[in-house]
Coordinates of C-alpha atoms in Angstrom, one line a residue:
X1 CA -14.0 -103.6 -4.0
X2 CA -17.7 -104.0 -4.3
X3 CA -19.8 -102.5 -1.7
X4 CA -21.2 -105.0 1.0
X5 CA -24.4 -105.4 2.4
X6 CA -24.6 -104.3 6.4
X7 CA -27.8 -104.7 8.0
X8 CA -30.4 -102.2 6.3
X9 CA -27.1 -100.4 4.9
X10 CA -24.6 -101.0 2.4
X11 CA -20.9 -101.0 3.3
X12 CA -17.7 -100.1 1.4
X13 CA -14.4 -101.3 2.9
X14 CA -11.3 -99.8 0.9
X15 CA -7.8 -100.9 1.3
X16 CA -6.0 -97.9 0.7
X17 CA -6.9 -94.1 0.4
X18 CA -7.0 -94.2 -3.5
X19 CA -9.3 -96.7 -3.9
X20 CA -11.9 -94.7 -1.6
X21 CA -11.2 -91.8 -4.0
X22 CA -11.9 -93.6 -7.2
X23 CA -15.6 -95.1 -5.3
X24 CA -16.4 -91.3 -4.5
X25 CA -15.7 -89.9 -7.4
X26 CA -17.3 -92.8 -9.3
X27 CA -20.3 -92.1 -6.8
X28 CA -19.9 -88.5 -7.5
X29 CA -20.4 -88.7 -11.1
X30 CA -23.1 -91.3 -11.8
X31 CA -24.7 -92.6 -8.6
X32 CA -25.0 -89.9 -6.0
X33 CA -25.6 -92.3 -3.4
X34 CA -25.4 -90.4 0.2
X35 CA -22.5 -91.7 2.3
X36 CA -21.7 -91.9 5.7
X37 CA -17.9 -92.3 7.0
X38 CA -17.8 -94.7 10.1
X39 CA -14.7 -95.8 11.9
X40 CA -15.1 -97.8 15.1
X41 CA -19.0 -97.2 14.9
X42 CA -18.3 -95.6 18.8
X43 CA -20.1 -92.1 17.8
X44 CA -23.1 -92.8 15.2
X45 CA -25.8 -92.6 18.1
X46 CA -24.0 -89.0 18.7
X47 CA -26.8 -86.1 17.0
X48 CA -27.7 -88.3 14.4
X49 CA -31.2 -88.5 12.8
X50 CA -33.3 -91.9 13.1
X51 CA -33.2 -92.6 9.2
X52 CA -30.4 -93.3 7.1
X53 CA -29.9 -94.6 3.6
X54 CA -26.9 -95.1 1.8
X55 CA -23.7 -96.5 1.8
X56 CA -21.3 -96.6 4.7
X57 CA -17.6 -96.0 4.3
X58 CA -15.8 -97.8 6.7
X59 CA -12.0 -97.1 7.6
X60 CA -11.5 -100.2 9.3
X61 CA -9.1 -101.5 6.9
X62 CA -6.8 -98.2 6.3
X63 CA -4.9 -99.0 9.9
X64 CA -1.3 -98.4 8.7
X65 CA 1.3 -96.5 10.2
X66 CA 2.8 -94.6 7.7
X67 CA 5.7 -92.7 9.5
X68 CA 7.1 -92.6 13.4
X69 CA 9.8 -90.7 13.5
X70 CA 9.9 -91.7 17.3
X71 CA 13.0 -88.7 18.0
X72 CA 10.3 -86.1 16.6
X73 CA 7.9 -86.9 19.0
X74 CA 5.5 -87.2 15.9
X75 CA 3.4 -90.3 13.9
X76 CA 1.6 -90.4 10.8
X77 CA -1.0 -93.3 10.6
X78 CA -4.3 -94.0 8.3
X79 CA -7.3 -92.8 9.6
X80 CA -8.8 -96.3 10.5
X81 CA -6.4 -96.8 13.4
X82 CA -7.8 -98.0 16.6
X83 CA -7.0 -96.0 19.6
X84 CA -5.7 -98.9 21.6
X85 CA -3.5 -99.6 18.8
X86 CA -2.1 -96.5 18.7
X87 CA -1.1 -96.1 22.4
X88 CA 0.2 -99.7 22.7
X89 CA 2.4 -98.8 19.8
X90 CA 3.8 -95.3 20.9
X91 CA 3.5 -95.9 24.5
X92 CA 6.2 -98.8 23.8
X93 CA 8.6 -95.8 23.1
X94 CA 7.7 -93.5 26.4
X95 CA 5.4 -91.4 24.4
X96 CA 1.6 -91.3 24.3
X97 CA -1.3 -88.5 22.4
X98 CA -2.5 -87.1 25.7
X99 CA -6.2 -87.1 25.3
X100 CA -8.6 -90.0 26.9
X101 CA -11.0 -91.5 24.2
X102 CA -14.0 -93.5 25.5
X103 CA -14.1 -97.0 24.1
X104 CA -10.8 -96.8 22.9
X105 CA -10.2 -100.4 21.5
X106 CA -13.1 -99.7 19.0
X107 CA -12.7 -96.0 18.2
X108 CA -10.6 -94.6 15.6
X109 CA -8.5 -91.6 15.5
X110 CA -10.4 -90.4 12.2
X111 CA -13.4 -91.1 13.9
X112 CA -12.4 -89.3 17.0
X113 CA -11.2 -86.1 15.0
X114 CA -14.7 -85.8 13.3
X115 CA -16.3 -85.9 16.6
X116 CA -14.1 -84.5 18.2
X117 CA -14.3 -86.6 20.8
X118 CA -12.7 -85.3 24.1
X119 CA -11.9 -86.4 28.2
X120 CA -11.1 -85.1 31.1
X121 CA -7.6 -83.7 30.1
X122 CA -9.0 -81.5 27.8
X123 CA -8.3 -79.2 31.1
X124 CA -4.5 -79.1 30.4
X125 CA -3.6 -81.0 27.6
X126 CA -6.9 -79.8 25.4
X127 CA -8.8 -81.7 22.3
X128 CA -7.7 -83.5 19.2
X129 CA -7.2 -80.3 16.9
X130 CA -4.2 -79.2 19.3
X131 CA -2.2 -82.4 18.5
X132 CA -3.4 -82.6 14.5
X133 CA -0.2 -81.0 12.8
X134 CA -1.2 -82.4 9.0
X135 CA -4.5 -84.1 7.5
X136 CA -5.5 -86.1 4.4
X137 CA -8.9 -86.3 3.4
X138 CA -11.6 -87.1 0.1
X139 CA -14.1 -84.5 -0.3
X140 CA -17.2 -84.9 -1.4
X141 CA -15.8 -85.0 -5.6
X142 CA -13.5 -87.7 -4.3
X143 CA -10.5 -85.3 -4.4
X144 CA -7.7 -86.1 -2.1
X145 CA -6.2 -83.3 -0.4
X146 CA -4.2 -82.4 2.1
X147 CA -3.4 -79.6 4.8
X148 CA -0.3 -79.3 6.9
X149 CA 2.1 -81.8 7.2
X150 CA 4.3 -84.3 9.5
X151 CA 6.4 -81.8 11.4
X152 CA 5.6 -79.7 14.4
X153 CA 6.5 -76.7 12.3
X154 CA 5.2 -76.3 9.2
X155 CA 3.2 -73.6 7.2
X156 CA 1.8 -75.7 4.6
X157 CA -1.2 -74.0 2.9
X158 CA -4.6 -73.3 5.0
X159 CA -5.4 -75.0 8.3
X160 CA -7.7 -77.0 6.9
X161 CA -7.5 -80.3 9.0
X162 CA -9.1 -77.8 11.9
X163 CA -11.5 -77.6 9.8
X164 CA -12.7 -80.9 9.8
X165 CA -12.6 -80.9 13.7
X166 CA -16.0 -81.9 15.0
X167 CA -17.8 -82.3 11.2
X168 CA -19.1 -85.2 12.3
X169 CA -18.2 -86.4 8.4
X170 CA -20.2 -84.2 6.9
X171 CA -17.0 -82.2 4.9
X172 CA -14.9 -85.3 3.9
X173 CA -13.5 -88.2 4.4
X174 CA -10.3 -88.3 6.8
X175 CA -7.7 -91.0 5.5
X176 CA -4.6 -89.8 6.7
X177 CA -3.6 -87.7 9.9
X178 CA 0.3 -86.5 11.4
X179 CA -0.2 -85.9 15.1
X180 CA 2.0 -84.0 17.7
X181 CA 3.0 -86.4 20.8
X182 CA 3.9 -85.8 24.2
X183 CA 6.4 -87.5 26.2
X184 CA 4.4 -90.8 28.9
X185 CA 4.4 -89.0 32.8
X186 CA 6.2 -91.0 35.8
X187 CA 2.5 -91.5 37.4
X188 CA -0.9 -90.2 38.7
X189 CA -2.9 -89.8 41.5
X190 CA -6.5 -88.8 42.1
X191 CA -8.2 -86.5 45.1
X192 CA -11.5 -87.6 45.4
X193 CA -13.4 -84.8 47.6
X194 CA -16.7 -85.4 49.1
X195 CA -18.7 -82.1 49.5
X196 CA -22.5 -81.3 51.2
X197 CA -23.5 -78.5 48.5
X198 CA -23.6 -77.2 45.0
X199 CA -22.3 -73.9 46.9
X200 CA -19.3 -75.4 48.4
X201 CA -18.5 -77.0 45.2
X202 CA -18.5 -73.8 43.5
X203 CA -16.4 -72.0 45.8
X204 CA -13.7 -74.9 45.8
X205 CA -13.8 -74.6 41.8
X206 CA -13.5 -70.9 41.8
X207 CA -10.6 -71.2 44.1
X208 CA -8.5 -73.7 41.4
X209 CA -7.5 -70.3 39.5
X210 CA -4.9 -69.4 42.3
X211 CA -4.5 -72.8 43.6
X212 CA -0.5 -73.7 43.8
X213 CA -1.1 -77.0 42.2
X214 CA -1.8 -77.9 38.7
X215 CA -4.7 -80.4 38.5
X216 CA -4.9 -82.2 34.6
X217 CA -8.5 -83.2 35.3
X218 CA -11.0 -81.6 37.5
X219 CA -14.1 -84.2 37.7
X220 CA -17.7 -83.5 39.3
X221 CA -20.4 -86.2 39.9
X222 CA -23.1 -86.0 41.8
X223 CA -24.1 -88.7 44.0
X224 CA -25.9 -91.2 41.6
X225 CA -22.8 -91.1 39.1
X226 CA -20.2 -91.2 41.9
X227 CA -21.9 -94.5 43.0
X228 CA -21.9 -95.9 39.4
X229 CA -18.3 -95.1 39.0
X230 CA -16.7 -95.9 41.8
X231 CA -18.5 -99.4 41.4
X232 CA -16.9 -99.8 37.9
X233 CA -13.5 -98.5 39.3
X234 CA -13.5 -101.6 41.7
X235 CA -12.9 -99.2 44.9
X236 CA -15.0 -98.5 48.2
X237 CA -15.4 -94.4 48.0
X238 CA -18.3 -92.3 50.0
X239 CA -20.1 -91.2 46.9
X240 CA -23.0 -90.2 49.2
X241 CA -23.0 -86.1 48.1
X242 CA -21.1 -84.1 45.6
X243 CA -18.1 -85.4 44.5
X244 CA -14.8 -83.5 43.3
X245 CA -11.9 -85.6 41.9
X246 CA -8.9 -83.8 40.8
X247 CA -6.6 -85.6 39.3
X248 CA -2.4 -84.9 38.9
X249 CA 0.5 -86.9 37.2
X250 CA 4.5 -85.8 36.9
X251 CA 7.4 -87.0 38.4
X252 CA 6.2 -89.2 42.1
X253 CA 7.6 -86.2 44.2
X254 CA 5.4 -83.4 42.1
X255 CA 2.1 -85.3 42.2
X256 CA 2.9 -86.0 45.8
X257 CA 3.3 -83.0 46.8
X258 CA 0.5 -81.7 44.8
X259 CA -2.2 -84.0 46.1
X260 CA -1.2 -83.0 49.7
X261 CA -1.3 -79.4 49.1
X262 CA -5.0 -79.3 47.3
X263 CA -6.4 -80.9 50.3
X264 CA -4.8 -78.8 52.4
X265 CA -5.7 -75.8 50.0
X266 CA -9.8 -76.9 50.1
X267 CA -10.2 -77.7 53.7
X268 CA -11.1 -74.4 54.5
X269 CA -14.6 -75.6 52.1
X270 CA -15.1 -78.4 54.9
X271 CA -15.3 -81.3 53.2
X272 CA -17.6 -84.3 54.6
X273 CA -14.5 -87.0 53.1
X274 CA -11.0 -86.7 51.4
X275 CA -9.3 -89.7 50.0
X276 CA -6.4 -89.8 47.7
X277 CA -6.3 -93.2 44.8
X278 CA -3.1 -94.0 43.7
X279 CA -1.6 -96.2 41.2
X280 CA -3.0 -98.9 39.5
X281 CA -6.2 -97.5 41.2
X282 CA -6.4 -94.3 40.2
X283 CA -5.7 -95.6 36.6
X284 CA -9.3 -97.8 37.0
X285 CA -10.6 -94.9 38.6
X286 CA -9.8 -92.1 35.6
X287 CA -10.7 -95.2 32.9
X288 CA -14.1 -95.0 35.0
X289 CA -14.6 -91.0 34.4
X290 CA -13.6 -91.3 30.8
X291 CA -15.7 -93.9 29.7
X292 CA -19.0 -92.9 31.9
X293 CA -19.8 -90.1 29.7
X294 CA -20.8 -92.5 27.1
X295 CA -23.0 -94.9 28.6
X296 CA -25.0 -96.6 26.7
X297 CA -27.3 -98.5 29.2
X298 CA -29.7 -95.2 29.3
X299 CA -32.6 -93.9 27.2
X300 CA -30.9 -90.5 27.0
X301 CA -27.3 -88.5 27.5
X302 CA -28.1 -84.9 27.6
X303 CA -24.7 -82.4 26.9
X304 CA -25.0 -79.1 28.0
X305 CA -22.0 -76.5 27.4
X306 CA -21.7 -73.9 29.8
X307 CA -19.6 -71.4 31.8
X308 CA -17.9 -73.1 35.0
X309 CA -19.8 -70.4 36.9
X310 CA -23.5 -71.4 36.1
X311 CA -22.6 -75.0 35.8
X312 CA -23.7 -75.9 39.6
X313 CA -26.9 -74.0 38.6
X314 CA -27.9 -76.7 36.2
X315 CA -26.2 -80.0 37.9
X316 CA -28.6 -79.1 41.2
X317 CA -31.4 -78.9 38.7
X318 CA -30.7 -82.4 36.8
X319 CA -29.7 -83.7 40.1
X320 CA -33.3 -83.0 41.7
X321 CA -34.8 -84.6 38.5
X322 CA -32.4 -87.6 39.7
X323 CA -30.2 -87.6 36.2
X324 CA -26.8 -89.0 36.9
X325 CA -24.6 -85.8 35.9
X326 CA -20.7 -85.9 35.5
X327 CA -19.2 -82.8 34.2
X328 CA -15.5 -81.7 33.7
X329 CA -15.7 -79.3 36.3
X330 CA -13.3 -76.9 35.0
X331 CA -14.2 -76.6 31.6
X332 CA -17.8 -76.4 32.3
X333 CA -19.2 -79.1 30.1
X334 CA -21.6 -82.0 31.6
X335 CA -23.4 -84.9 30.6
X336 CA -26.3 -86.2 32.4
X337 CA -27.7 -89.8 31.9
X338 CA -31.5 -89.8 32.1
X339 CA -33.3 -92.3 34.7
X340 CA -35.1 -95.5 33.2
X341 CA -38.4 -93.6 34.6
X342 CA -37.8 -91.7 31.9
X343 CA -39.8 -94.0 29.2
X344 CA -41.6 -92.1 27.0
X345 CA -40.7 -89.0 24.9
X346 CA -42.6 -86.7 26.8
X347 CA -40.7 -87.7 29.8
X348 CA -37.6 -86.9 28.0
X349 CA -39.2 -83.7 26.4
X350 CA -40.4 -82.4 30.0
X351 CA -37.1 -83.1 31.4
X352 CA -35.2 -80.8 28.6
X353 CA -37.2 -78.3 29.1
X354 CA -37.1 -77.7 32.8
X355 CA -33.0 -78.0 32.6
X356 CA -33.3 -75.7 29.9
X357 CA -34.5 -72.8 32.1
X358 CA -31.3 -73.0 34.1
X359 CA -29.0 -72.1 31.1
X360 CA -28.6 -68.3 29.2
X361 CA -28.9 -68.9 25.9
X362 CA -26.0 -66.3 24.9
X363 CA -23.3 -68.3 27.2
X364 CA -24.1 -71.9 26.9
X365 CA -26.5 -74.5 25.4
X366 CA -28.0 -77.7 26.1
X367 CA -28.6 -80.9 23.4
X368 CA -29.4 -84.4 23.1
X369 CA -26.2 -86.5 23.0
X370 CA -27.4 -89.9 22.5
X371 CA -31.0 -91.1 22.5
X372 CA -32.7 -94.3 21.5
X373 CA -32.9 -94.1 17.6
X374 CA -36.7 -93.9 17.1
X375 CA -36.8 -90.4 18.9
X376 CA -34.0 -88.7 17.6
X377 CA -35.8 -87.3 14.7
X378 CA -38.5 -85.8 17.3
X379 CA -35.2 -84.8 19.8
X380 CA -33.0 -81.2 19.8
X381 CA -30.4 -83.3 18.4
X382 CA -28.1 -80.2 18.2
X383 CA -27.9 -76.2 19.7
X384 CA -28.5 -73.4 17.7
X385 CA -25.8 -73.3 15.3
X386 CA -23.1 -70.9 16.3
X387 CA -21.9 -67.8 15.1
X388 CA -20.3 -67.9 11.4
X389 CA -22.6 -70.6 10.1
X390 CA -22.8 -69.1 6.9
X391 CA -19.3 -69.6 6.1
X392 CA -19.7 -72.9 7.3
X393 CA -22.4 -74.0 4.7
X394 CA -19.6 -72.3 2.2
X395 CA -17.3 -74.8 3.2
X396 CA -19.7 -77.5 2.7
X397 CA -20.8 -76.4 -1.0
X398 CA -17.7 -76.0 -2.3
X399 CA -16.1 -79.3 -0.5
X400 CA -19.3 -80.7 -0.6
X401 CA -21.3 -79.1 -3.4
X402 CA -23.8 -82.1 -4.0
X403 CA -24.5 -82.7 -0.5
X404 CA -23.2 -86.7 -0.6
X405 CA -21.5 -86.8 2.8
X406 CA -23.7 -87.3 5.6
X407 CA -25.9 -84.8 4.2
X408 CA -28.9 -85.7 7.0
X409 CA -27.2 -84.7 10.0
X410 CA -26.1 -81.7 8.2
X411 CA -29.9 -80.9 7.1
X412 CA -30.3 -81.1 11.0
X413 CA -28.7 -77.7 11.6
X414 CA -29.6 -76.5 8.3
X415 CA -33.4 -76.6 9.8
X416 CA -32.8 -75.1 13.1

């Protein structure tokens, strides 16, 4: 198949995993075109330069499911398939890959392991590389090869496929992945929580370590996001303050009891409101958390990493610089979604800089997320990189030893 012509790319579409080796090796040994994997297209705003040139390989068509042995509680599919997909299909069978993927009739599940793409229950049920149990992928040569395989217990080779966790495509080219699967719960229920300080916040967080429940999700939003999402949730909730929503799901009598016991547990932190969402609400209502940390409709999505501790320290910053923040609470990690005053790239520059004095550079980091594309090459699209970078460029030479795949975004962290 002949490349097509997308926009000011080119696009290649293969129909099966070795027709995208024979175009990369081809490619490897006479054109040396750069490449850039895509899937859904969900993630290519995510820390990526302004300029790109090449050909993008697109997964769209390698959407097969190649094994489900549905007793085994495992699946092997091609790394084009859509989210959606994959849930209507295994959910079908009582089973379901615990992890909540923004935009999930568009992404795909190679797509989300080189992002590594994660929700809110990556509090209990963690991120994509827990669930990856085997991996196919074309390095940069167009070699196919392969790490793990489709059972839970295996000790084939290296764990490579953890590897290409979060290499935003810069390693290979996924084409294949075996996941682990988990088993659909009986139902959910969300505690929305309405606190009157960052201080109150923190001391009903610190207290989820010996709480007797067992929360999946532990949301924050300040006032401005609350608003936002309880509008696209559909559902009348005081979002005038700091807003804790813990979420649950288990058999009806577990997350019953559960929801009753962390309000009583976090009423000694005086709340202003309390109000439990049930059902088919507190489905539209989690949907709303998992898909707000990628909105699109802003100039700028900062992501700042940092210890649960010090994470009130920077929301009451971005808050008084009236960012919209949301933040899975428990694990410490926020987005913030810059105001439409902020027009210009000093703005945004100013902005950065002033949450950047709340965080300790040893324990967390702050970086652009998304941005609009003509200021991404003048943005901190990514942190300092972390420790054991060296080996990571080793990886990269010798999977990679031309620099073909996505070789910009990897230049990015090269440079810091």
């Amino acid at each position: 198949m002949s490349p097509l012509q997308s926009g000011s790319q080119e696009e290649f579409v293969p129909a099966s995993q070795t027709e995208l080796s024979r175009f990369m090796t081809e490619n490897a040994a006479a054109n040396h075109r750069q490449l850039f994997p895509v899937g859904g297209r969900t993630s290519l705003a995510v820390c990526c330069p302004a300029s790109q040139t090449g050909i993008q390989l697109c997964t769209s068509q390698l959407n097969r499911v190649v094994d489900y042995p549905v007793k085994d509680l495992t699946i092997t599919v091609e790394a084009g398939m859509r989210i959606d997909e994959l849930n209507k299909m295994i959910s079908s069978e009582g089973q379901r890959l615990p992890l909540d993927i923004p935009q999930s009739n568009r992404a795909t599940i190679g797509g989300v392991i080189a992002t590594n793409t994660s929700g809110p229950k990556r509090f209990s049920y963690g991120t994509i590389r827990d669930y990856v149990i085997g991996i196919s992928a074309i390095d940069g040569q167009g070699n196919l090869f392969k790490s793990g395989g489709r059972v839970v217990k295996n000790v084939a080779g290296y764990d490579l496929g953890k590897m290409l966790v979060g290499s935003l495509g810069t390693l290979a080219v996924i084409s294949q992945v075996s996941l682990n699967l988990r088993p659909k719960p009986q139902t959910m229920s969300m505690v929305w929580f309405q606190f009157d300080s960052c201080q109150t916040v923190d001391q009903a967080l610190e207290a989820i370590v010996t709480s007797g429940t067992r929360p999946i999700a532990v949301e924050y939003c300040n006032a401005k996001a609350a608003r936002q999402i309880a509008a696209e949730a559909r559902l009348e909730l005081p979002a005038d303050h700091h807003i804790l929503c813990v979420c649950f799901e288990g058999p009806e009598n577990e997350v019953r009891w559960q929801t009753n016991q962390i309000a009583s547990e976090w009423m000694q932190y005086s709340p202003l409101s309390v109000q439990t969402v049930e059902t088919e609400e507190a489905t539209r209502l989690y949907n709303a958390f998992t898909e707000y940390q990628t909105s699109s409709d802003d100039p700028v999505t900062l992501k700042a990493i940092l210890l649960p501790s010090q994470m009130m320290k920077f929301v009451e910053m971005a808050s008084q610089l009236n960012i919209a923040v949301q933040a899975h609470a428990a694990d410490g990690i926020v987005f913030g979604h810059l105001p439409d005053s902020a027009s210009s790239l000093d703005d945004v520059q100013q902005i950065f800089n002033q949450l950047k004095t709340t965080i300790d550079s040893k324990t967390g980091y702050l970086n652009i997320y998304q941005c609009e594309s003509d200021w991404s090459d003048s943005l901190p699209l990514f942190c300092s990189p972390p420790a054991g970078w060296d080996l990571m460029k080793q990886f990269k030479n010798a999977l990679d030893p031309e620099h073909l795949l996505n070789s910009q975004r990897f230049n990015e962290l090269v440079q810091i």
